[in-house]
mmCIF file of C-alpha atoms and ligand atoms in Angstrom:
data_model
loop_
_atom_site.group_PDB
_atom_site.id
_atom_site.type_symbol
_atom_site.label_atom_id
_atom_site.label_comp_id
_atom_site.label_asym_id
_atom_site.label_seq_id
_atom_site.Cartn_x
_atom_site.Cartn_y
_atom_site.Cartn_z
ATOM 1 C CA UNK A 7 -108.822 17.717 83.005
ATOM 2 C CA UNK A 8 -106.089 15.395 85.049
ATOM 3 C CA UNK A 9 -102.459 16.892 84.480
ATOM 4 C CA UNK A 10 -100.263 14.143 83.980
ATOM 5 C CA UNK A 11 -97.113 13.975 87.271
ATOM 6 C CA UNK A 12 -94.109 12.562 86.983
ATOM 7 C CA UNK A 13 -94.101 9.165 88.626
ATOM 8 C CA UNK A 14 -90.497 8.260 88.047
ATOM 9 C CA UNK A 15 -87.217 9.155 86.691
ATOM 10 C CA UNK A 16 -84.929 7.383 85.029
ATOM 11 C CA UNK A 17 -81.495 7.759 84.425
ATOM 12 C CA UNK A 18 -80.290 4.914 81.920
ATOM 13 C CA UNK A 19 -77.070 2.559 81.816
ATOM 14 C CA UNK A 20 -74.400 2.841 79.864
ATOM 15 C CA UNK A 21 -73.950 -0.292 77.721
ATOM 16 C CA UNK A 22 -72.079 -1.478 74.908
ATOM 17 C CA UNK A 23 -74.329 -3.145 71.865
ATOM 18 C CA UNK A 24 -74.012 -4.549 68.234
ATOM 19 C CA UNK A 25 -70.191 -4.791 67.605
ATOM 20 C CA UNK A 26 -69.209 -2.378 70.345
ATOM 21 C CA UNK A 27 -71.652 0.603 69.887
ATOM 22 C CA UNK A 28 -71.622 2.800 72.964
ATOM 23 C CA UNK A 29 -74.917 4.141 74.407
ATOM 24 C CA UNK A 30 -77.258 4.728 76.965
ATOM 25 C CA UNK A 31 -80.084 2.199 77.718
ATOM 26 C CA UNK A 32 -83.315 3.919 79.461
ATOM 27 C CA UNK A 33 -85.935 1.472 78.973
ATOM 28 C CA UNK A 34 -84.787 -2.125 79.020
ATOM 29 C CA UNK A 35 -82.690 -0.803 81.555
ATOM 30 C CA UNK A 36 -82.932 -2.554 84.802
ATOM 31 C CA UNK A 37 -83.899 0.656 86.168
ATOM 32 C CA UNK A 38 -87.049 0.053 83.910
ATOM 33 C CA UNK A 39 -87.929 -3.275 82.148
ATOM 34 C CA UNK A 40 -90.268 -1.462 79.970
ATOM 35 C CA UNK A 41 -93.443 0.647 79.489
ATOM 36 C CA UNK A 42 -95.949 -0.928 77.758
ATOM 37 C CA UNK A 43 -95.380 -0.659 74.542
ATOM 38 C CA UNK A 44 -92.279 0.394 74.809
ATOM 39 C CA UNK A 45 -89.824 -2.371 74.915
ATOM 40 C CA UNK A 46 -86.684 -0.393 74.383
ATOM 41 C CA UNK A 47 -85.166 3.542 74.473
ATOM 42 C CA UNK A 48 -81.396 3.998 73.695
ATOM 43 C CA UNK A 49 -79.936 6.960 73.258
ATOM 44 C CA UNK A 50 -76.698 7.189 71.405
ATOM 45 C CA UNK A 51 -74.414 10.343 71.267
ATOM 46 C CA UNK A 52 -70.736 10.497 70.434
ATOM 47 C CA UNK A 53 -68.191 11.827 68.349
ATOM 48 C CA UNK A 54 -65.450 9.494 69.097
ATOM 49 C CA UNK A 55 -65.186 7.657 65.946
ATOM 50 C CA UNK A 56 -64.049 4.026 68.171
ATOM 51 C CA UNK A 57 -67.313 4.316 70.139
ATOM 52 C CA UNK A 58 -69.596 3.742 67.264
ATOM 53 C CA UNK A 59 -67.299 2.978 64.062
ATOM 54 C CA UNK A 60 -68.011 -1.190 64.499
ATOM 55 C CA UNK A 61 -71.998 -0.008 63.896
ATOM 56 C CA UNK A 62 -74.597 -3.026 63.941
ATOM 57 C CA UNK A 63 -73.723 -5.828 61.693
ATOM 58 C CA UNK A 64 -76.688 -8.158 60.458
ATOM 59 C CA UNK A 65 -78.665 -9.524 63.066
ATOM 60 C CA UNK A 66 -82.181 -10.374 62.924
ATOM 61 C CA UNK A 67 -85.799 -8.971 64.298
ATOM 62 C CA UNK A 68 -89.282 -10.438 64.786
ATOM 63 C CA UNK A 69 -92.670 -9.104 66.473
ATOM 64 C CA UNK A 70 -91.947 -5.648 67.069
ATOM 65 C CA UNK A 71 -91.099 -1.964 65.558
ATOM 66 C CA UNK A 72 -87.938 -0.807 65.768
ATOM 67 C CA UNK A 73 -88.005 3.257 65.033
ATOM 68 C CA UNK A 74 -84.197 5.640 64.827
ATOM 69 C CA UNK A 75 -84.335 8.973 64.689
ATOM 70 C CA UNK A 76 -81.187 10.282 63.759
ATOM 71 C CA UNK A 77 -80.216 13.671 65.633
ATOM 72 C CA UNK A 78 -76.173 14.446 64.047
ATOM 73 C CA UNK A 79 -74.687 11.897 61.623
ATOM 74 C CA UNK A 80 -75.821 9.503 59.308
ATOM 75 C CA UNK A 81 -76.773 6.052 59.376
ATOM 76 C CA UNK A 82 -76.840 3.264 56.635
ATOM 77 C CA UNK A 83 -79.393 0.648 56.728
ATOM 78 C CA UNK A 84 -79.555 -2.611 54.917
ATOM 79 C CA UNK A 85 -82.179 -5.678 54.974
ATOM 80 C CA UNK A 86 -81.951 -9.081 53.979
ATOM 81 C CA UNK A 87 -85.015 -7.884 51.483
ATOM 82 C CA UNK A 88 -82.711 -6.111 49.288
ATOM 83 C CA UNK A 89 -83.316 -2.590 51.088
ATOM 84 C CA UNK A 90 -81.486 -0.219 51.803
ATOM 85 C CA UNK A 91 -81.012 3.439 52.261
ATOM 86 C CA UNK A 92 -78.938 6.338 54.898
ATOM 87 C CA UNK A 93 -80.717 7.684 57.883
ATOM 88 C CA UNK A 94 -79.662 11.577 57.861
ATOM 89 C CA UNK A 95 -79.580 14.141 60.705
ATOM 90 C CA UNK A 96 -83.151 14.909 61.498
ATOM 91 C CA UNK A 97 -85.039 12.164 59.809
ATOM 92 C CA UNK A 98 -86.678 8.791 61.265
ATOM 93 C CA UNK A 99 -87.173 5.342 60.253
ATOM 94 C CA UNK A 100 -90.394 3.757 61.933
ATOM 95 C CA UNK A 101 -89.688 -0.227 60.934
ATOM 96 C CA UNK A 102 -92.198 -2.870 61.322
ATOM 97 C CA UNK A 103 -90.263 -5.835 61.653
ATOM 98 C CA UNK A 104 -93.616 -7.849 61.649
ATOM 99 C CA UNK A 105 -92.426 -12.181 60.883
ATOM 100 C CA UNK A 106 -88.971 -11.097 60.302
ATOM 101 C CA UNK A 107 -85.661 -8.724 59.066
ATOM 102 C CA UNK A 108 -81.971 -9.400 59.466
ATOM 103 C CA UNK A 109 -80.508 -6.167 58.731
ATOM 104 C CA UNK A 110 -77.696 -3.673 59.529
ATOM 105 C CA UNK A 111 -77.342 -0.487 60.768
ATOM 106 C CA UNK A 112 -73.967 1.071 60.051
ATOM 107 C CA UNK A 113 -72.430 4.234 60.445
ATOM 108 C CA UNK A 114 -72.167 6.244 57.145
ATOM 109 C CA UNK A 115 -69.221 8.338 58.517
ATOM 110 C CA UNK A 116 -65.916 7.555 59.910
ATOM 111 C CA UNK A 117 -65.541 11.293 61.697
ATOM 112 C CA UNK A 118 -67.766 13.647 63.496
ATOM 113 C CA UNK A 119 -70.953 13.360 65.630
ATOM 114 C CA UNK A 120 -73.391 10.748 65.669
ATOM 115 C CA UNK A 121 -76.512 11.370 67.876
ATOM 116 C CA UNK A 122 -79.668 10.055 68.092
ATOM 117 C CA UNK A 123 -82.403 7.411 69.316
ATOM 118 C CA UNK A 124 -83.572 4.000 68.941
ATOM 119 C CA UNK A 125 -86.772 3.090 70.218
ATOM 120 C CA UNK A 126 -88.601 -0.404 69.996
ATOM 121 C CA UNK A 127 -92.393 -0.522 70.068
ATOM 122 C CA UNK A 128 -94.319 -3.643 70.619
ATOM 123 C CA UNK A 129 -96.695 -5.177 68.413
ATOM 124 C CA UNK A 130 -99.986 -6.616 69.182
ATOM 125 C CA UNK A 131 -100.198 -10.645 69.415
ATOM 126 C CA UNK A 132 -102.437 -10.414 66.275
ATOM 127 C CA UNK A 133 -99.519 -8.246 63.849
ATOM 128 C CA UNK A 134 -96.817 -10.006 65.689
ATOM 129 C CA UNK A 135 -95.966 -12.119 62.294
ATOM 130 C CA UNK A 136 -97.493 -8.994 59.536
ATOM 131 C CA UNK A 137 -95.583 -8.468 56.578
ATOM 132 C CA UNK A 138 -92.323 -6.428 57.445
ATOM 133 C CA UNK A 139 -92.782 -2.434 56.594
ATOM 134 C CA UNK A 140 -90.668 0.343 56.318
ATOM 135 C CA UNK A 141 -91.561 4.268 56.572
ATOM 136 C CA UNK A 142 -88.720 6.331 56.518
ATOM 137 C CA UNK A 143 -89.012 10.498 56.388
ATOM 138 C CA UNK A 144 -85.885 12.913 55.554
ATOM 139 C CA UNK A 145 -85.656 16.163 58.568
ATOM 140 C CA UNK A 146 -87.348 18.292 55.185
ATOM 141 C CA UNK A 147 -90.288 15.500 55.638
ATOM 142 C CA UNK A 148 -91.506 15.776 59.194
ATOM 143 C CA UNK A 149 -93.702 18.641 59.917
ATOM 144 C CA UNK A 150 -92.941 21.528 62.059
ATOM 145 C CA UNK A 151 -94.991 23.392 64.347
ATOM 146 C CA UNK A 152 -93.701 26.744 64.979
ATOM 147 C CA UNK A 153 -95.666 28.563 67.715
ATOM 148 C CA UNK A 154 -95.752 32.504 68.359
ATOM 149 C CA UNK A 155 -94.032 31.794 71.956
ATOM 150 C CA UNK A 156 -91.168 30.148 70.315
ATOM 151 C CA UNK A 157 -91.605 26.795 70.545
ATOM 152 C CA UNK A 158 -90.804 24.421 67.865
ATOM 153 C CA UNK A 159 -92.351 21.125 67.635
ATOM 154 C CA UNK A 160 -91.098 18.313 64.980
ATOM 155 C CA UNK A 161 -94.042 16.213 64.579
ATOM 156 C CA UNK A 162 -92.689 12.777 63.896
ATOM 157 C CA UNK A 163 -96.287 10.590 65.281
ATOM 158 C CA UNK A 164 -99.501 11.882 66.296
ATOM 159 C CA UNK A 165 -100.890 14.585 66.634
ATOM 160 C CA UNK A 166 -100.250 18.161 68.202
ATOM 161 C CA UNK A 167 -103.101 20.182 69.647
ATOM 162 C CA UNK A 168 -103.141 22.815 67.251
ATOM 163 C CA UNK A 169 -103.627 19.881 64.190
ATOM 164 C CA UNK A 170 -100.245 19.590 63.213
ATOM 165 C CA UNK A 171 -100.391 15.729 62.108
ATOM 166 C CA UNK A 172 -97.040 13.665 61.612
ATOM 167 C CA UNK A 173 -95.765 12.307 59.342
ATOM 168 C CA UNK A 174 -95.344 8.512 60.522
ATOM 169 C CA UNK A 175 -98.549 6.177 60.941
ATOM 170 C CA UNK A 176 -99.073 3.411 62.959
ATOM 171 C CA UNK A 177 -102.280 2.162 64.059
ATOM 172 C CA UNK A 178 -101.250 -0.582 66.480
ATOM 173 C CA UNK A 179 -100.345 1.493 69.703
ATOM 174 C CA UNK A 180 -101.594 4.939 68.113
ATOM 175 C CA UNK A 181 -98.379 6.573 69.418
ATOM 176 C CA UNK A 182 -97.308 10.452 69.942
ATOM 177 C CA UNK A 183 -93.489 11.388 68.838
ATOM 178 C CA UNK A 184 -92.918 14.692 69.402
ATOM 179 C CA UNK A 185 -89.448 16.701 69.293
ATOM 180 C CA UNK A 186 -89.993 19.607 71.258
ATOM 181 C CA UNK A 187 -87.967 22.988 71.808
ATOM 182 C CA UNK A 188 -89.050 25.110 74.364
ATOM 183 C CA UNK A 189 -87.670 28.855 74.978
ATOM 184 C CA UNK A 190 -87.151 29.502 79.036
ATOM 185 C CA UNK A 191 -89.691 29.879 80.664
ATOM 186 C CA UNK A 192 -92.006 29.083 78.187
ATOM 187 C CA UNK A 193 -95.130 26.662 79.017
ATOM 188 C CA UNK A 194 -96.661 23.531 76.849
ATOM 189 C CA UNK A 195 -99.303 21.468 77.170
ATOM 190 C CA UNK A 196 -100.310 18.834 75.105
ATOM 191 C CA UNK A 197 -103.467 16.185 75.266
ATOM 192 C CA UNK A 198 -102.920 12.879 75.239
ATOM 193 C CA UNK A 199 -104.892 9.783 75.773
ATOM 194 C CA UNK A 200 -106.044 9.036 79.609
ATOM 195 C CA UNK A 201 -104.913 5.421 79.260
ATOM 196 C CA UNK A 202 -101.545 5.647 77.320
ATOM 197 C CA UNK A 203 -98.277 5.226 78.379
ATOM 198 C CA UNK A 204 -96.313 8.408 78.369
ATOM 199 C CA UNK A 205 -92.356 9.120 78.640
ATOM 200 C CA UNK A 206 -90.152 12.704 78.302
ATOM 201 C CA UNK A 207 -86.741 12.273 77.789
ATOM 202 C CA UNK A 208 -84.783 16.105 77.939
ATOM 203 C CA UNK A 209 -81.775 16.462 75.394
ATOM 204 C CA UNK A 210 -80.995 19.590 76.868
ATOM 205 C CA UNK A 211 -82.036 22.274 79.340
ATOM 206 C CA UNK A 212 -84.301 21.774 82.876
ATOM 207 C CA UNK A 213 -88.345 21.191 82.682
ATOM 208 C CA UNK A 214 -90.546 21.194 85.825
ATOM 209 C CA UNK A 215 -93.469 18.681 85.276
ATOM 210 C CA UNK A 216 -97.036 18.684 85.926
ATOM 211 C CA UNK A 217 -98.744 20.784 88.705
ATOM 212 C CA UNK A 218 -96.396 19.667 91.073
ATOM 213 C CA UNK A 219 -93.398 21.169 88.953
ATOM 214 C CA UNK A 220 -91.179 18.180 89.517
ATOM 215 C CA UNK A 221 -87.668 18.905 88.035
ATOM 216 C CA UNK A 222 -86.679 16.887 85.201
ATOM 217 C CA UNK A 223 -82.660 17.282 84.249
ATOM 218 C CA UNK A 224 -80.860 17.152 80.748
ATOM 219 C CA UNK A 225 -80.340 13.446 80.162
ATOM 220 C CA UNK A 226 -83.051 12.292 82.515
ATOM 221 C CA UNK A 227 -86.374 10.164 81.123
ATOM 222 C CA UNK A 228 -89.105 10.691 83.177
ATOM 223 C CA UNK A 229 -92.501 8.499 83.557
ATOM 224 C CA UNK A 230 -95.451 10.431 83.844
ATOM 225 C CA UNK A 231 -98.735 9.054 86.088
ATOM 226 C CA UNK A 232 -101.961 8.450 83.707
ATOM 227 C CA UNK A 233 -104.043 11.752 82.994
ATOM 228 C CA UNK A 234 -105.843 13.265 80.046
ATOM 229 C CA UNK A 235 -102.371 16.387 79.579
ATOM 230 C CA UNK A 236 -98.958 16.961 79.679
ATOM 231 C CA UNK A 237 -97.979 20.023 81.387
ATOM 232 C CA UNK A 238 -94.752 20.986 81.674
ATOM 233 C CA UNK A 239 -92.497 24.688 81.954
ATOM 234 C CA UNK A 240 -88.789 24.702 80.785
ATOM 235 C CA UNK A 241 -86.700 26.188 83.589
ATOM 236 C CA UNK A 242 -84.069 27.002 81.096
ATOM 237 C CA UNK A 243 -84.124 26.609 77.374
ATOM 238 C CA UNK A 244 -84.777 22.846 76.832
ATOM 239 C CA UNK A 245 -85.577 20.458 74.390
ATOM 240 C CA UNK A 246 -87.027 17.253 74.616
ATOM 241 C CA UNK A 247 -88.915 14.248 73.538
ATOM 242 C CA UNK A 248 -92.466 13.512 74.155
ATOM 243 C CA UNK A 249 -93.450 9.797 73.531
ATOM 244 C CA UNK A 250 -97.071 8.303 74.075
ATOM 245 C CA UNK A 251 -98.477 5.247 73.438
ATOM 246 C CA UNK A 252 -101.220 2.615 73.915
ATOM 247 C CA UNK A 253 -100.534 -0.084 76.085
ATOM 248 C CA UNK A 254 -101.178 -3.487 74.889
ATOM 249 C CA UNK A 255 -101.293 -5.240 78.210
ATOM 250 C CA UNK A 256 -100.154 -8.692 76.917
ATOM 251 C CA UNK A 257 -97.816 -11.212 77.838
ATOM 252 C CA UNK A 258 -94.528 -10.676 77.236
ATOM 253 C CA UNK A 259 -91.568 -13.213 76.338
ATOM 254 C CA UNK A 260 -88.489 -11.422 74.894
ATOM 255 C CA UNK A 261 -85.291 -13.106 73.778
ATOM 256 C CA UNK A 262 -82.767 -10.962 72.258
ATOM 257 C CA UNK A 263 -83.633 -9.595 69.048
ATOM 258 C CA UNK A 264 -87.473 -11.073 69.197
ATOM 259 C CA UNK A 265 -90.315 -9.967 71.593
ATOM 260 C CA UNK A 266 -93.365 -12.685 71.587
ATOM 261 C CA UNK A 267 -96.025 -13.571 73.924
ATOM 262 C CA UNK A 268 -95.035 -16.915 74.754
ATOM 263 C CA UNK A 269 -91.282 -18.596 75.561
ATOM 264 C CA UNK A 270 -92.215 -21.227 72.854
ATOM 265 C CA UNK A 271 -92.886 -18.562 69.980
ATOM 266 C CA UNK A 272 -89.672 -17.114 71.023
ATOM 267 C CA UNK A 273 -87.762 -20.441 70.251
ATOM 268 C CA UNK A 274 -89.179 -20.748 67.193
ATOM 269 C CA UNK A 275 -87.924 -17.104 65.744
ATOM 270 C CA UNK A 276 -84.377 -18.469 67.013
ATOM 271 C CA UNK A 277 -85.407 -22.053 64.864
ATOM 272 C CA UNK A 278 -86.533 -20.172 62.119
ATOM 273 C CA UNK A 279 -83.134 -17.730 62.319
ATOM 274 C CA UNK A 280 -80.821 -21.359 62.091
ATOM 275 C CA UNK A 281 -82.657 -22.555 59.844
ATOM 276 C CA UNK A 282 -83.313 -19.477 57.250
ATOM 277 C CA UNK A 283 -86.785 -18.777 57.386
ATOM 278 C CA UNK A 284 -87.101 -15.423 59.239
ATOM 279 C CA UNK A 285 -86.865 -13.762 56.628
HETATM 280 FE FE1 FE B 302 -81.753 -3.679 64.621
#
């Protein structure tokens, strides 16, 4: 067995996106460019109405996933496609923007928190141009592992190691997406595969990581080194993310809303944007 360390950590930027949304970029970040296959992590958290009121207006994606999971607040969603629906507190939307989606992401709320995450996740050069896909689960949809210790787990992707499966597929980068709470002092360890790319981002509380108990703050997104298990002890009462992935080791060419392989496939999402056939 090879506990997983943590090999870096990662503190984020705060930027201002779509018409003036407020958040904090982790990966993307020039702090980190991104872990394979993980292109993007925001995380968004505010309950001043001015910092997230102006919401995403349309804009367009192509050759990636785009997945929110909503923490406080709700979120409406619209596609060119005709779809549409409101991302609640507690539930996820995995997207697959495959060839191509313009759509918005608005605030459904003009008061009050709104928390949560946006993550983008790559798509293999072979699925780059798949027919778009939506899976979206409400909080009463994504399965909950409730352990004697205390610990809570939301199973959002993959797989815990007691069985508890989640509720979101995607067989592209096989990814983990786990919503932990941890009691202090409590313990967890969770398998994951040698090769993937792993991240742990805390909401709240202290962890110590790996064998070498490296301290991991509220707020902070640490990298962990390859290894067959996460190991990790909360400090204090903590909750946290747990994100795993495969990593597609292939070129990269991003430009704005679209992530290719090559600078010329790039250009032609932007021609086929002008020119109305994204989507
Ligand atoms: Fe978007």
């Amino acid at each position: 067995m090879s506990t997983r360390e943590l090999r870096q950590i990662v503190n984020g930027n705060q930027v201002s996106d779509g018409a003036g949304v407020q958040l904090k970029r982790i990966i993307g970040s020039p702090q980190l460019n991104m872990l394979d296959p993980f292109l993007l992590f925001d995380a968004f958290g505010s309950d001043e109405p001015q910092e997230y009121l102006a919401g995403f207006p349309p804009h367009p994606h192509r050759g990636f996933e785009t997945v929110t999971y909503m923490l406080a607040g709700k979120m409406r969603h619209e596609d060119s496609a005709g779809n549409s629906g409101v991302i609640e507190s507690g539930g996820v939307q995995w997207m697959t923007a495959g060839r191509g989606i313009i759509h918005s992401e608005m605030p459904e709320q003009e008061e009050g928190l709104l928390a949560g995450f946006q993550l983008w996740v790559n798509l293999p050069a072979n699925e780059k141009l798949r027919e778009p896909r939506y899976q979206e689960r409400t909080a009463a949809e994504i399965p909950v592992e409730t352990r004697d210790n205390g610990t809570n787990i939301k199973v959002v992707a993959g797989q815990t190691d007691t069985g508890t499966q989640g509720v979101i597929d995607n067989p592209f980068v096989k990814p983990l997406y786990l919503h932990v709470e941890l009691p202090a002092g409590i313990e967890f360890e969770q398998a994951v595969p040698e090769t993937d790319n792993s991240f742990i981002y805390v909401m709240n509380g202290q962890l110590s990581l790996g064998d070498k108990q490296r301290p991991l703050n509220s707020g902070q997104l640490g990298v962990l080194e390859r290894g067959d298990t996460v190991r990790l002890r909360a400090e204090q009462a903590s909750e946290f993310l747990l994100v795993s992935g495969q990593p597609l080791n292939e070129p990269v060419a991003r430009g704005g809303p679209f992530v290719m392989n090559t600078r010329e496939q790039v250009e032609q999402a932007f021609a086929d944007y002008r020119e109305g056939r994204l989507a």
